[in-house]
Coordinates of N, CA and C and ligand atoms in Angstrom, one line a residue:
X1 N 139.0 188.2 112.9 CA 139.8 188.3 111.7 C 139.3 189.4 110.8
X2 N 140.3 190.5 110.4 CA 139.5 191.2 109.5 C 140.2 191.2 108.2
X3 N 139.7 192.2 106.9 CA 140.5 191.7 105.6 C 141.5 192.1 105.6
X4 N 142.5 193.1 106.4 CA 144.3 193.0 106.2 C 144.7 192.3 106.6
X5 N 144.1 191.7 107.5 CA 144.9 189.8 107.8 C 144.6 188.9 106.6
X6 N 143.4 189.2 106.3 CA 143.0 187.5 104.9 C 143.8 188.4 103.4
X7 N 143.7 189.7 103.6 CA 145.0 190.0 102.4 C 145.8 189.9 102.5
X8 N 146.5 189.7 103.6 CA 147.6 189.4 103.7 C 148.5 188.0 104.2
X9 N 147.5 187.1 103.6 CA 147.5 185.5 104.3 C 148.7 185.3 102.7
X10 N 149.8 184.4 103.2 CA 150.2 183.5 101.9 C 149.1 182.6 101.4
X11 N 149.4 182.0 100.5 CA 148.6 181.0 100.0 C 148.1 179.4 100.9
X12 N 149.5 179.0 101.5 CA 148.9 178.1 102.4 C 148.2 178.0 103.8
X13 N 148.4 179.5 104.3 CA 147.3 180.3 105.1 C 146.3 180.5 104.7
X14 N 145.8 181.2 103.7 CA 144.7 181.2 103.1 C 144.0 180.1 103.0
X15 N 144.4 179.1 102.3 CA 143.9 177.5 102.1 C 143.8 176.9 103.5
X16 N 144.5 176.9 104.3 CA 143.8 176.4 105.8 C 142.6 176.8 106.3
X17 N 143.0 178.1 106.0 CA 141.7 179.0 106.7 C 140.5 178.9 106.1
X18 N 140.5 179.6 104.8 CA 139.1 179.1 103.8 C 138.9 177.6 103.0
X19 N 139.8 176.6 103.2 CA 139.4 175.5 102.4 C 138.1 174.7 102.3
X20 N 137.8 174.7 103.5 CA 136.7 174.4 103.7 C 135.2 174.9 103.5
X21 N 135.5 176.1 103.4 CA 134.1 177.1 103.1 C 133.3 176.3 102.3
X22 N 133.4 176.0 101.3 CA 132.6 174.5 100.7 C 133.6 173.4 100.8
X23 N 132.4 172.7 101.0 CA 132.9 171.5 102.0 C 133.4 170.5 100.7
X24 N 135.1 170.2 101.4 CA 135.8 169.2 100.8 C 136.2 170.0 99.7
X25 N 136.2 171.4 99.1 CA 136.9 171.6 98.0 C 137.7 172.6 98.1
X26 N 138.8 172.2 98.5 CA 139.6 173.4 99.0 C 140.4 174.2 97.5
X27 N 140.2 173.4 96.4 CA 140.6 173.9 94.9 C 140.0 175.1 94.8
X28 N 138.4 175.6 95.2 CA 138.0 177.2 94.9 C 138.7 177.8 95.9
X29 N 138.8 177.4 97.3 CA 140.0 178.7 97.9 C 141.2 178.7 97.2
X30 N 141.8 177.6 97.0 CA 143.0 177.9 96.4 C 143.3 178.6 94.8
X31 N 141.9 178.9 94.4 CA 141.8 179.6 93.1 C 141.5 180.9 93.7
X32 N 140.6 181.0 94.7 CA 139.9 182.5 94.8 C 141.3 183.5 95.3
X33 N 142.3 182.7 96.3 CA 143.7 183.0 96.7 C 143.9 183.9 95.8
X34 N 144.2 183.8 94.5 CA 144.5 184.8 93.5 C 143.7 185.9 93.0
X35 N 142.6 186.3 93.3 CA 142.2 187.4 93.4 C 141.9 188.4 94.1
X36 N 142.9 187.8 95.1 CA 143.1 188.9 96.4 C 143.9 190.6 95.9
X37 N 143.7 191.7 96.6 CA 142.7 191.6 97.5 C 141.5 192.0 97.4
X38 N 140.6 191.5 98.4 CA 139.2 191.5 99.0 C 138.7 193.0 99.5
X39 N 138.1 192.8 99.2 CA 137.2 194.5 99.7 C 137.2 194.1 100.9
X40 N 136.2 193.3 100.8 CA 135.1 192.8 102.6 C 134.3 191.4 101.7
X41 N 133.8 191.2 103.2 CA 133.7 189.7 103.2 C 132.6 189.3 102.1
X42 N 131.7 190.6 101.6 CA 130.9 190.1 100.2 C 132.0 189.4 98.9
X43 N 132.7 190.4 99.0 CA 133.8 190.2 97.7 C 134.6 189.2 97.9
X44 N 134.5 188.3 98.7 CA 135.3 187.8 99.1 C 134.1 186.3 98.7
X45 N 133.3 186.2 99.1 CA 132.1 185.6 99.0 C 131.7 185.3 97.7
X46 N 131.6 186.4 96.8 CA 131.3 186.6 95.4 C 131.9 185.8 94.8
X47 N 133.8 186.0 95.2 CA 134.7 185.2 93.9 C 134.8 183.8 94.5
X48 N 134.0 183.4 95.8 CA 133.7 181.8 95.7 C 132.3 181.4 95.1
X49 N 131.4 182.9 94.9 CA 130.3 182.1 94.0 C 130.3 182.3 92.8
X50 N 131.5 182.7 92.0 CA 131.5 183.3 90.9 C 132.3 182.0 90.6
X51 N 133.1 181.1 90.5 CA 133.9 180.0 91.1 C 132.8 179.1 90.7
X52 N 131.9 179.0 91.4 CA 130.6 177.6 91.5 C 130.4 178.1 90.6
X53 N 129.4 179.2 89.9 CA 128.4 179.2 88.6 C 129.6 179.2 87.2
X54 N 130.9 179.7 87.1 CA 131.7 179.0 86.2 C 131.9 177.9 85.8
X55 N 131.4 176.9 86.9 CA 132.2 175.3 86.5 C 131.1 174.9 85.8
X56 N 131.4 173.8 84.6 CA 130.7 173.3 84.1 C 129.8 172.2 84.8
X57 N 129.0 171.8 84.4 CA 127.5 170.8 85.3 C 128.4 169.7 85.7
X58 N 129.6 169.2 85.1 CA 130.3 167.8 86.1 C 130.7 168.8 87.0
X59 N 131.4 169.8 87.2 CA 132.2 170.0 88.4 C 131.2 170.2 88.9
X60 N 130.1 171.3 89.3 CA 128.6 171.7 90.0 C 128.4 170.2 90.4
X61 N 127.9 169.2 90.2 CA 127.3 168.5 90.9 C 128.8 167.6 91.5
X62 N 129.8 167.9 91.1 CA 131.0 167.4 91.8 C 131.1 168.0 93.1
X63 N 131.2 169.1 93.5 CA 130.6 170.0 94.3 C 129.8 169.4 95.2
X64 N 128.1 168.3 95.2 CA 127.4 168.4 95.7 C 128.0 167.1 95.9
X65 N 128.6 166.3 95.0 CA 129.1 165.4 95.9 C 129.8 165.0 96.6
X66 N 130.7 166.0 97.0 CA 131.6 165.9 97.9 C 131.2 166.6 99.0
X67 N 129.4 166.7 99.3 CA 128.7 167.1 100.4 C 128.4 165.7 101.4
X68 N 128.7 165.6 102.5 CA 128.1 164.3 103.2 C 126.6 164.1 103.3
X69 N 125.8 163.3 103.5 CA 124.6 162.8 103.5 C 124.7 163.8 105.4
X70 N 123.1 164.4 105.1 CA 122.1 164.5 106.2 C 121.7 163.6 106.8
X71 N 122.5 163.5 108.3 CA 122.1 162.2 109.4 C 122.4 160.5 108.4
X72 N 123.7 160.9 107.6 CA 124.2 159.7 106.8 C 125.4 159.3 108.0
X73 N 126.0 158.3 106.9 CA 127.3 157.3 107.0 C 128.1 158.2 108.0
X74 N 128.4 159.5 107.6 CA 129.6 160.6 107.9 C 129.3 160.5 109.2
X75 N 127.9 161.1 110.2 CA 127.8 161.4 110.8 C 127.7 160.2 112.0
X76 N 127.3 158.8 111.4 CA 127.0 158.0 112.3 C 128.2 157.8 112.8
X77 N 129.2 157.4 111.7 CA 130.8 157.2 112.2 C 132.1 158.2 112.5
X78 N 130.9 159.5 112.8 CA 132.3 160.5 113.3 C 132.9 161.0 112.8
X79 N 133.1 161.1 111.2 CA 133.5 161.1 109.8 C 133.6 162.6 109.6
X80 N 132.8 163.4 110.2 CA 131.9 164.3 109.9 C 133.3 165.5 110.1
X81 N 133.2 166.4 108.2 CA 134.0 167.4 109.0 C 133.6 168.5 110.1
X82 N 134.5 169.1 111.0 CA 134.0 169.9 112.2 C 132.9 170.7 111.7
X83 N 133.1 171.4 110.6 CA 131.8 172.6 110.1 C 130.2 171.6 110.0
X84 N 130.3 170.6 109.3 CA 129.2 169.6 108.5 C 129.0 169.0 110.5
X85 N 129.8 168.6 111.3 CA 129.3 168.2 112.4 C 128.7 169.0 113.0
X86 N 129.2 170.7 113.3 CA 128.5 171.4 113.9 C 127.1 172.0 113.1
X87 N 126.8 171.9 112.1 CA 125.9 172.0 111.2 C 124.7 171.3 111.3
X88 N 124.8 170.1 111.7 CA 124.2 169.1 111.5 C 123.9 168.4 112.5
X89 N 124.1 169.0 113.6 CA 123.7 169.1 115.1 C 122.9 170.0 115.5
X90 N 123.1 171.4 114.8 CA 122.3 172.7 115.0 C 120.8 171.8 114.5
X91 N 120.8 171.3 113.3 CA 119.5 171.0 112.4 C 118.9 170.1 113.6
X92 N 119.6 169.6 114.9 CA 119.0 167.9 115.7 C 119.1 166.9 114.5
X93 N 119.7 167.0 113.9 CA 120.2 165.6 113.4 C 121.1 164.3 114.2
X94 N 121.8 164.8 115.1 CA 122.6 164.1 115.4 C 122.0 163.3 116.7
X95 N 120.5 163.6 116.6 CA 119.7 162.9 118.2 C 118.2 162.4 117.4
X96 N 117.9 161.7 115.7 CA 117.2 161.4 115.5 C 117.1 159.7 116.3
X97 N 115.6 159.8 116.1 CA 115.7 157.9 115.9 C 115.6 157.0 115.8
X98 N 115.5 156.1 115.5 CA 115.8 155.2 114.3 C 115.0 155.2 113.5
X99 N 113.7 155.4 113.5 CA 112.8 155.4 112.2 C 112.8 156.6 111.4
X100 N 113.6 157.7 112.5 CA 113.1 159.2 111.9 C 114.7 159.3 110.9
X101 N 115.3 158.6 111.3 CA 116.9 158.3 111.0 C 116.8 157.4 109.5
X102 N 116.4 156.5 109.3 CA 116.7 155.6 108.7 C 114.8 156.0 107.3
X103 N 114.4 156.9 107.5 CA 113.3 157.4 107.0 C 114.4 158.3 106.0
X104 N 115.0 159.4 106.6 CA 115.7 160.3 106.0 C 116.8 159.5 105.0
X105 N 117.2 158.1 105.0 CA 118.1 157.4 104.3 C 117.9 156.9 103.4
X106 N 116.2 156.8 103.2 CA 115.8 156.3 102.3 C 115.5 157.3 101.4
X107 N 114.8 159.0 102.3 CA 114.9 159.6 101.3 C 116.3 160.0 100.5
X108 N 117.5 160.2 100.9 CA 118.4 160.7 100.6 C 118.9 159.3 99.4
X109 N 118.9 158.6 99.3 CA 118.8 157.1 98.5 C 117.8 157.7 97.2
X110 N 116.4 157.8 97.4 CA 116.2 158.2 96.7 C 116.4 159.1 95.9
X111 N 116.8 160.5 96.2 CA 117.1 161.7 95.7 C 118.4 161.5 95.0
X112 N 119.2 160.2 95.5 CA 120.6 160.8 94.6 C 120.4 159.5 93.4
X113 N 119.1 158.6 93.4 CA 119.3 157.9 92.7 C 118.3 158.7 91.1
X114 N 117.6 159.5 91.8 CA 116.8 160.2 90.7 C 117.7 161.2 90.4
X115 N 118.6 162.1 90.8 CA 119.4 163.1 90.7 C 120.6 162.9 90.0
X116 N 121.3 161.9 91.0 CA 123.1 161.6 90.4 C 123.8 162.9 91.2
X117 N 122.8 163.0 92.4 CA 123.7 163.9 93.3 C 123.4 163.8 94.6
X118 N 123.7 164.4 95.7 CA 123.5 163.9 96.6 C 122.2 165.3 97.7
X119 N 121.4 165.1 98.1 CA 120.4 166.0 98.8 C 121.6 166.8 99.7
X120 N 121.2 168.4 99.2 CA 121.8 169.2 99.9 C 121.3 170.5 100.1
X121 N 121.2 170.8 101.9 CA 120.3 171.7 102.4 C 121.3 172.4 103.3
X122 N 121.1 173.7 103.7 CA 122.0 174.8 104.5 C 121.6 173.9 106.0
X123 N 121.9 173.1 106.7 CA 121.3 172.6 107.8 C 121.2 173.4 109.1
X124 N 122.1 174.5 109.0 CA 121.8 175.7 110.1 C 120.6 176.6 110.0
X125 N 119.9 176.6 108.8 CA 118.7 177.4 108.4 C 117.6 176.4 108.8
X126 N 117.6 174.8 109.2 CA 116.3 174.1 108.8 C 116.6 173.2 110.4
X127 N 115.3 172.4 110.3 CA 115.4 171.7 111.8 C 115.3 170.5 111.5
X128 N 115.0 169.4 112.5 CA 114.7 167.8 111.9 C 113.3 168.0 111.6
X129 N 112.8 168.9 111.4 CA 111.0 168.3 110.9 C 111.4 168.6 109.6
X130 N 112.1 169.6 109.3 CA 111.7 170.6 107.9 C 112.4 169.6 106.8
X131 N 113.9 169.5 107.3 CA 114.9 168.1 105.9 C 114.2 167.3 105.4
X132 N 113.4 166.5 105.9 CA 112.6 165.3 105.6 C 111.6 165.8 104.6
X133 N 110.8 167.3 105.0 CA 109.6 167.7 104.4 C 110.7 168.0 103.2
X134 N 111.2 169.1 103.1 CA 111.8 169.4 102.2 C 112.6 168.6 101.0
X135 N 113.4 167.7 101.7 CA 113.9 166.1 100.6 C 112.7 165.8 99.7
X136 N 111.1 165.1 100.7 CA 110.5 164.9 99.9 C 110.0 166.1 98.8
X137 N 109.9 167.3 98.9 CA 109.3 168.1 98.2 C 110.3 168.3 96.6
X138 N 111.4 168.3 97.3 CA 112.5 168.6 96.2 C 113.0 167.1 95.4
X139 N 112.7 165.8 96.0 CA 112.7 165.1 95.1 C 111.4 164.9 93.8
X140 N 110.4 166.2 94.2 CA 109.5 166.1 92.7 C 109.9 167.5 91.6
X141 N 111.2 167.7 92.1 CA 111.6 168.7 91.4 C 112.0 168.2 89.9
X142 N 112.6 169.2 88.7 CA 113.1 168.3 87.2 C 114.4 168.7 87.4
X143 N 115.1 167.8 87.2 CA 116.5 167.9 87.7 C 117.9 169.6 87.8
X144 N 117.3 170.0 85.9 CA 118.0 171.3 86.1 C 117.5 172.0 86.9
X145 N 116.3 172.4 87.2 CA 115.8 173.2 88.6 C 116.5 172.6 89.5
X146 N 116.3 171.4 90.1 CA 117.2 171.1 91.2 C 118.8 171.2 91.5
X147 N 119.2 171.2 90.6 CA 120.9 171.6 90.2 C 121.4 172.8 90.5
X148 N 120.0 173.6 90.6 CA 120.9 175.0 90.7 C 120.1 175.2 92.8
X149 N 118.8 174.3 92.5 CA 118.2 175.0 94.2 C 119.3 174.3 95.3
X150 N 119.7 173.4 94.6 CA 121.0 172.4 95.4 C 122.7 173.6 95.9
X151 N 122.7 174.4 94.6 CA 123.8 175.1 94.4 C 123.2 176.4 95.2
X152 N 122.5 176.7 95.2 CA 122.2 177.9 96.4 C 122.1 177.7 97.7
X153 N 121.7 176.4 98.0 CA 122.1 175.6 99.3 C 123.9 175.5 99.7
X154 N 124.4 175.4 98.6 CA 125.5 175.1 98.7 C 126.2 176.4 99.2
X155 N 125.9 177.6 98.3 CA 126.2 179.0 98.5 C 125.6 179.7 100.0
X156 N 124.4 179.4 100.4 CA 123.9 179.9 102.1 C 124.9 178.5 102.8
X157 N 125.8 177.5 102.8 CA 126.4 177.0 104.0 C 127.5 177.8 103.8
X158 N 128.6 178.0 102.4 CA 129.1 178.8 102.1 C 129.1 180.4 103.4
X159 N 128.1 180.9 102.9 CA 127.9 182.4 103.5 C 128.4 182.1 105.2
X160 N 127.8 181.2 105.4 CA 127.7 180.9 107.0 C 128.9 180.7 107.5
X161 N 129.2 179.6 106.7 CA 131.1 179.6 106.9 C 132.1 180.7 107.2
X162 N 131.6 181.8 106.1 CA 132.8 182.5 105.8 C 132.0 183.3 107.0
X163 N 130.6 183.7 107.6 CA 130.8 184.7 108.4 C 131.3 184.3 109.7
X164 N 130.9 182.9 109.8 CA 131.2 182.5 110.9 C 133.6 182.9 111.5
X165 N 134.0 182.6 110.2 CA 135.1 183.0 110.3 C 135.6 184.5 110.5
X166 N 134.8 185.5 109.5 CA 134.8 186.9 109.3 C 134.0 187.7 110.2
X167 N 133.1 186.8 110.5 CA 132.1 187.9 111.6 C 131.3 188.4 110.9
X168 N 129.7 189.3 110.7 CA 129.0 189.7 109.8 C 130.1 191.3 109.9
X169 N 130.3 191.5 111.0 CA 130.5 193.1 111.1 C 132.3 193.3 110.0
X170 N 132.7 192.2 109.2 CA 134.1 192.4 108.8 C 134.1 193.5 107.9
X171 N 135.3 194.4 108.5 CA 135.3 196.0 107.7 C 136.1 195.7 106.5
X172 N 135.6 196.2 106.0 CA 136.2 196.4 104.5 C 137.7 197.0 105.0
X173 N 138.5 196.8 103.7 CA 139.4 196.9 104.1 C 139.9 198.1 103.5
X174 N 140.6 199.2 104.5 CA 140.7 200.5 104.2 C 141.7 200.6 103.0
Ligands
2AL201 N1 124.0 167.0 102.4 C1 124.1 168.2 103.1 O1 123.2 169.1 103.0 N2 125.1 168.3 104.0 C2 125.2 169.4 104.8 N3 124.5 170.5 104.9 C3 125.0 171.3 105.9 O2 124.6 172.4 106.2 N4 126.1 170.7 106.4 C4 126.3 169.5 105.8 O3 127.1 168.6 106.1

């Protein structure tokens, strides 16, 4: 797909195709929709991260919680949207077990009960050793730091998405 097709998507095209780029909020595609058109797939990228650092700290961590839990609920029961499934299989999440499983639940328990958000990591960048090290390390974080290291996580599954759709090589559009 390159950008005279995504410039040239109606709105409910557009929203199928990018809704999901952050996961469960298909309200920033349907906003970014309107400032087509897109150069290339940065610009395109930009006005979904320009999107996130606008919203005020409820919507930002609204955002993170409409992320599913790492090797959580979502995934045991299939729940899992296709992107967060294939995501989350690349990491070996989806062949922990049971102590390495139910270790990660407790961290993620903890993190959202100290946070009021839910642990969220680019799961195609990390493996099953690293989530667990990492949870714990970032549950000794102070919350505004962690709000935003959360939101850059959120921005690298973001990038992944959209190249995964665009390809790295998408040409700008003439
Ligand atoms: N809580 C999370 O970090 N969830 C996820 N990270 C990903 O990369 N995919 C997910 O579903």
């Amino acid at each position: 797909m390159d950008m005279v097709k995504v410039n040239s998507m109606d709105f409910g095209e557009f929203v199928d195709v990018f809704g999901n780029i952050v996961e469960k909020c298909p309200l920033i595609a349907a906003a970014v929709w309107s400032q087509r058109p897109f150069s290339g797939l940065e610009d395109l990228e930009n006005h979904f991260f320009a999107f996130i650092d606008a919203l005020p700290r409820s919507g930002q961590e609204g955002i993170l919680r409409c992320h599913p839990d790492l090797a959580g609920r979502d995934l045991q029961q299939g729940t899992l949207t296709a992107e967060s499934q294939h995501e989350q299989s690349q990491a070996g999440l989806t062949s922990l077990d049971t102590d390495d499983r139910l270790r990660l639940q407790q961290l993620n328990a903890q993190y959202r009960e100290r946070f009021g958000f839910p642990f969220v990591l680019a799961a195609r960048l990390s493996d099953r050793a690293t989530v667990p090290r990492e949870l714990a390390r970032r549950l000794q974080c102070q919350p505004e730091s962690e709000l935003r290291t959360a939101l850059g996580e959120v921005k690298k599954i973001s990038h992944l998405r959209l190249t995964d759709l665009l390809g790295a090589h998408s040409h700008s559009a003439r």
